[in-house]
Short mmCIF file of C-alpha atoms and ligand atoms in Angstrom, two decimals:
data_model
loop_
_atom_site.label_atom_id
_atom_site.label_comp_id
_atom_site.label_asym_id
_atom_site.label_seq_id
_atom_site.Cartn_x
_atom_site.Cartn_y
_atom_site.Cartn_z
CA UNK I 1 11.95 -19.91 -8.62
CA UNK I 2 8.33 -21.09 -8.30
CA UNK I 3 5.97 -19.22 -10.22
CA UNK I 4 1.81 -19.63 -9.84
CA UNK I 5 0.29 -18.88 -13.06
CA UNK I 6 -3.70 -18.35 -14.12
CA UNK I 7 -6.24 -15.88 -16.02
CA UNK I 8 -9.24 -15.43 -16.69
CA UNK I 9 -10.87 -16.19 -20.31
CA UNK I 10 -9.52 -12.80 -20.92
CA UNK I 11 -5.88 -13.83 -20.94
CA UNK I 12 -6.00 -17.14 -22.10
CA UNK I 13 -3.82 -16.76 -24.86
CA UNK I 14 -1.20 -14.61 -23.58
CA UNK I 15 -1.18 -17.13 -20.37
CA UNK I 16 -0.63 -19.67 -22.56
CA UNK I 17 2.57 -18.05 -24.08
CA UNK I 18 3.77 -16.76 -20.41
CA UNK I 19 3.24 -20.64 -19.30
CA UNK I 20 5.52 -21.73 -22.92
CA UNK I 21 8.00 -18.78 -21.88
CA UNK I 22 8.39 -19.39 -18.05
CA UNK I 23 9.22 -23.35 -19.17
CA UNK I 24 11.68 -22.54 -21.98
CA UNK I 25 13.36 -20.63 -19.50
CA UNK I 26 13.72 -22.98 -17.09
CA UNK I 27 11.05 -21.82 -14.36
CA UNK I 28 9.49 -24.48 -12.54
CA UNK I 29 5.97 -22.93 -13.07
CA UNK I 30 2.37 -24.55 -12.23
CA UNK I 31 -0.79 -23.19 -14.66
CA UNK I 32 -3.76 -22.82 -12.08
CA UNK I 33 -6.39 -22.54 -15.42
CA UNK I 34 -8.30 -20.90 -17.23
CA UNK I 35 -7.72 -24.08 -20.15
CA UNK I 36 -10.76 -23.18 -22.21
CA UNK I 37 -12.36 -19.90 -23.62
CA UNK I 38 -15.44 -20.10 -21.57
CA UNK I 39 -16.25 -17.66 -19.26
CA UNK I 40 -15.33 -17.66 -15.97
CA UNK I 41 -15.27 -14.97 -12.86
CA UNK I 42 -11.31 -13.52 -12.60
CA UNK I 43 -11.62 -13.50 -8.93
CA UNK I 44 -11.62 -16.90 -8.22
CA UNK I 45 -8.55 -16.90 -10.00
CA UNK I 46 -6.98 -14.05 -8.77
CA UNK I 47 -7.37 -15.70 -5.19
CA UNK I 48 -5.48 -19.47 -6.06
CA UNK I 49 -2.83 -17.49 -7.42
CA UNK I 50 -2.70 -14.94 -4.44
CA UNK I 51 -3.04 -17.44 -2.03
CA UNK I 52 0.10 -20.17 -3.06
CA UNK I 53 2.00 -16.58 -3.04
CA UNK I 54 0.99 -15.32 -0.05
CA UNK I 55 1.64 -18.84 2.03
CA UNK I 56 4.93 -19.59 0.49
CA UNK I 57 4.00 -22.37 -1.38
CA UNK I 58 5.22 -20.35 -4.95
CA UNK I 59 7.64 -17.46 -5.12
CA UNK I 60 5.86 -15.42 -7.38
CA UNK I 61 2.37 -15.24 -9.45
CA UNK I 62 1.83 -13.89 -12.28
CA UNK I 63 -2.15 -13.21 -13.70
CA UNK I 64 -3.68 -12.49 -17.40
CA UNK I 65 -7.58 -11.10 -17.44
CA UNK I 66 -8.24 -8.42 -20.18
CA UNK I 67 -7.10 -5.35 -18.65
CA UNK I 68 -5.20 -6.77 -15.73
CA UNK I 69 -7.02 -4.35 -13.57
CA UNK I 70 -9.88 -6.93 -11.95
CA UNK I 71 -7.21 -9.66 -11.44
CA UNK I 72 -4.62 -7.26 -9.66
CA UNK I 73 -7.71 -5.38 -7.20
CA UNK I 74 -8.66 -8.87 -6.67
CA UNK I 75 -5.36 -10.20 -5.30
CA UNK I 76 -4.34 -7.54 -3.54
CA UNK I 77 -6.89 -8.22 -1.16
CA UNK I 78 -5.21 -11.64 0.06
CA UNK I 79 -3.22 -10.35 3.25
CA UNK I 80 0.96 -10.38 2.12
CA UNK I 81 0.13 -9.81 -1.61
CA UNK I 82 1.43 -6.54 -3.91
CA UNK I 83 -0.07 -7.58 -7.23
CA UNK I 84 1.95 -5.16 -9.45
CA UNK I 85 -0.30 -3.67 -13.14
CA UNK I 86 2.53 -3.71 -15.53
CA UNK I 87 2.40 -2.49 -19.42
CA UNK I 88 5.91 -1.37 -19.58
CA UNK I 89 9.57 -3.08 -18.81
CA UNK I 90 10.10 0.37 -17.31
CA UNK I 91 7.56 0.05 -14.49
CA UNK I 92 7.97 -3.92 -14.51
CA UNK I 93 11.76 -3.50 -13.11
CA UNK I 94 10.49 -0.61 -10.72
CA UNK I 95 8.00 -2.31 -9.09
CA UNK I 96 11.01 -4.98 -8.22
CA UNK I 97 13.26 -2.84 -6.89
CA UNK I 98 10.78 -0.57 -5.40
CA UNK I 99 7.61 -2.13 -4.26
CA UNK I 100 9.26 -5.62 -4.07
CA UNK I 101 5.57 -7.05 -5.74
CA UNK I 102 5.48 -10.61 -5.75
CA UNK I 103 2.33 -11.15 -7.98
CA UNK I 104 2.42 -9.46 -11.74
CA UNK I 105 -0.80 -8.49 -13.65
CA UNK I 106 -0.90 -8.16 -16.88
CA UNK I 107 -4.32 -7.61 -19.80
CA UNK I 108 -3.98 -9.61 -23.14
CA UNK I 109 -6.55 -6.99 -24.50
CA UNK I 110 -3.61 -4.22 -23.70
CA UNK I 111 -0.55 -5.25 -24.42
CA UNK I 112 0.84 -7.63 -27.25
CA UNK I 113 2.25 -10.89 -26.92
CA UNK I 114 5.97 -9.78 -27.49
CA UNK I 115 5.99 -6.24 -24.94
CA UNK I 116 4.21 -8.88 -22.54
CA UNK I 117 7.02 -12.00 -22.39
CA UNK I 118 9.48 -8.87 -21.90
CA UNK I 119 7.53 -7.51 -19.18
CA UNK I 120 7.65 -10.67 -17.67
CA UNK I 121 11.43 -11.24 -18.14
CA UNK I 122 11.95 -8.22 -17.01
CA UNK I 123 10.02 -8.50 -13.85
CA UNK I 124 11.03 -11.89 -12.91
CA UNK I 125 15.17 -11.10 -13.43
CA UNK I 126 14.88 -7.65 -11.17
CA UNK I 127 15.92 -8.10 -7.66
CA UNK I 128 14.02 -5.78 -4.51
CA UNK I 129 16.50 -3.05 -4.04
CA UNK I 130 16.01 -2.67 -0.45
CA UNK I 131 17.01 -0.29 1.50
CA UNK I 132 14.83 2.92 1.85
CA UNK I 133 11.96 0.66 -0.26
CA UNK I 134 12.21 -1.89 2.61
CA UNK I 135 10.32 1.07 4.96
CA UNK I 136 7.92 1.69 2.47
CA UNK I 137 7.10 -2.10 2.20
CA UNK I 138 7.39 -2.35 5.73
CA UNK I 139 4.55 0.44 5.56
CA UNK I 140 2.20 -1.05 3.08
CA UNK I 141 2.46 -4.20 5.44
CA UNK I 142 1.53 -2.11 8.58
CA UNK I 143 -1.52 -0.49 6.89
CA UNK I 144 -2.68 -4.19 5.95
CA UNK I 145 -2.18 -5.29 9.58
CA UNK I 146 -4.89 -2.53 10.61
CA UNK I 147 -7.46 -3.42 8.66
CA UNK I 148 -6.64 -7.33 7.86
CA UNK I 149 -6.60 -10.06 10.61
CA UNK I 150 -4.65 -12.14 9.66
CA UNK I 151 -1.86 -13.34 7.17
CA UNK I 152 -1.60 -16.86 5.37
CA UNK I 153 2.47 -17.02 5.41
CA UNK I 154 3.13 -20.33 6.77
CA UNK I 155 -0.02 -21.69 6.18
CA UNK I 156 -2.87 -23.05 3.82
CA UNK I 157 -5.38 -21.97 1.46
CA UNK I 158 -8.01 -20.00 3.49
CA UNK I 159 -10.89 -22.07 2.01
C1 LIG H 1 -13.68 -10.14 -18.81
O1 LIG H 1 -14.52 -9.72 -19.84
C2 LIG H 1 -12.92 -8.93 -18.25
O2 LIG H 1 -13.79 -8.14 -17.51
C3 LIG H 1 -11.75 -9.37 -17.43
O3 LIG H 1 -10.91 -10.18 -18.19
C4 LIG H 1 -10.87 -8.27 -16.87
O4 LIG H 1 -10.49 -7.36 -17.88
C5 LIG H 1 -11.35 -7.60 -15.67
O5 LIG H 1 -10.71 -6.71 -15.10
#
């Protein structure tokens, strides 16, 4: 599994350990930035990530700002994304099986380093159930498709 990884100076750190994590653990996994503590604008971010998802290129994303709240609004607006907020393994497995989200969001100034690697195991070793979810997806797709033009599956950055 491909994984795109970034944060904003907000999640630096915990981005860090996620990257260390994802590579002990034998994910091939590709660390989009932040490298420094200077401060930077969590959209721009949000929207490399969101983008390699959304056209194929990686799997999944996962994205580190403080909260986790600006990084998943932010990549949720990239046509084919569901940018999960997840501070519990609970809600990390449901919105797997239920939502099938391919991008996870997480805040270092929330959650501590160990909860956070087991939200991310947890997310990354749940499968989509299917079935009844599938229609909801299907849903969430169909409202994007009024209001979005276009998606990027298949295709390149939209820069
Ligand atoms: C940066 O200070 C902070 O606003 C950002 O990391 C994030 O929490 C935004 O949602």
């Amino acid at each position: 599994m491909r994984v795109a990884l970034a944060a904003d100076h907000g999640g630096l750190e915990l981005k860090n350990s996620i990257r260390s994590w994802l590579e002990k653990a034998g994910y091939s996994v590709e660390d989009f930035g932040v490298h420094t503590g200077e401060s930077v604008d969590y959209p721009d971010y949000a929207k490399i990530v969101a983008e390699k998802v959304a056209s194929g290129e990686f799997d999944r994303g996962i994205l580190v700002c403080g909260t986790g709240i600006g990084m998943s609004i932010a990549a949720n607006k990239v046509p084919g994304i569901r940018a999960a907020l997840v501070h519990d393994v609970f809600s990390a497995r449901a919105t797997r099986e239920h939502n099938d989200s391919n991008i996870l969001c997480i805040g270092q100034r929330v959650v501590g380093e160990g909860h956070a690697l087991a939200i991310v195991e947890a997310w990354l070793r749940t499968e989509f159930s299917g079935g009844r979810h599938s229609r909801r997806v299907e849903k969430i797709g169909a409202i994007e498709s009024v209001y979005c033009c276009r998606s990027l599956e298949g295709s390149q950055s939209a820069d």
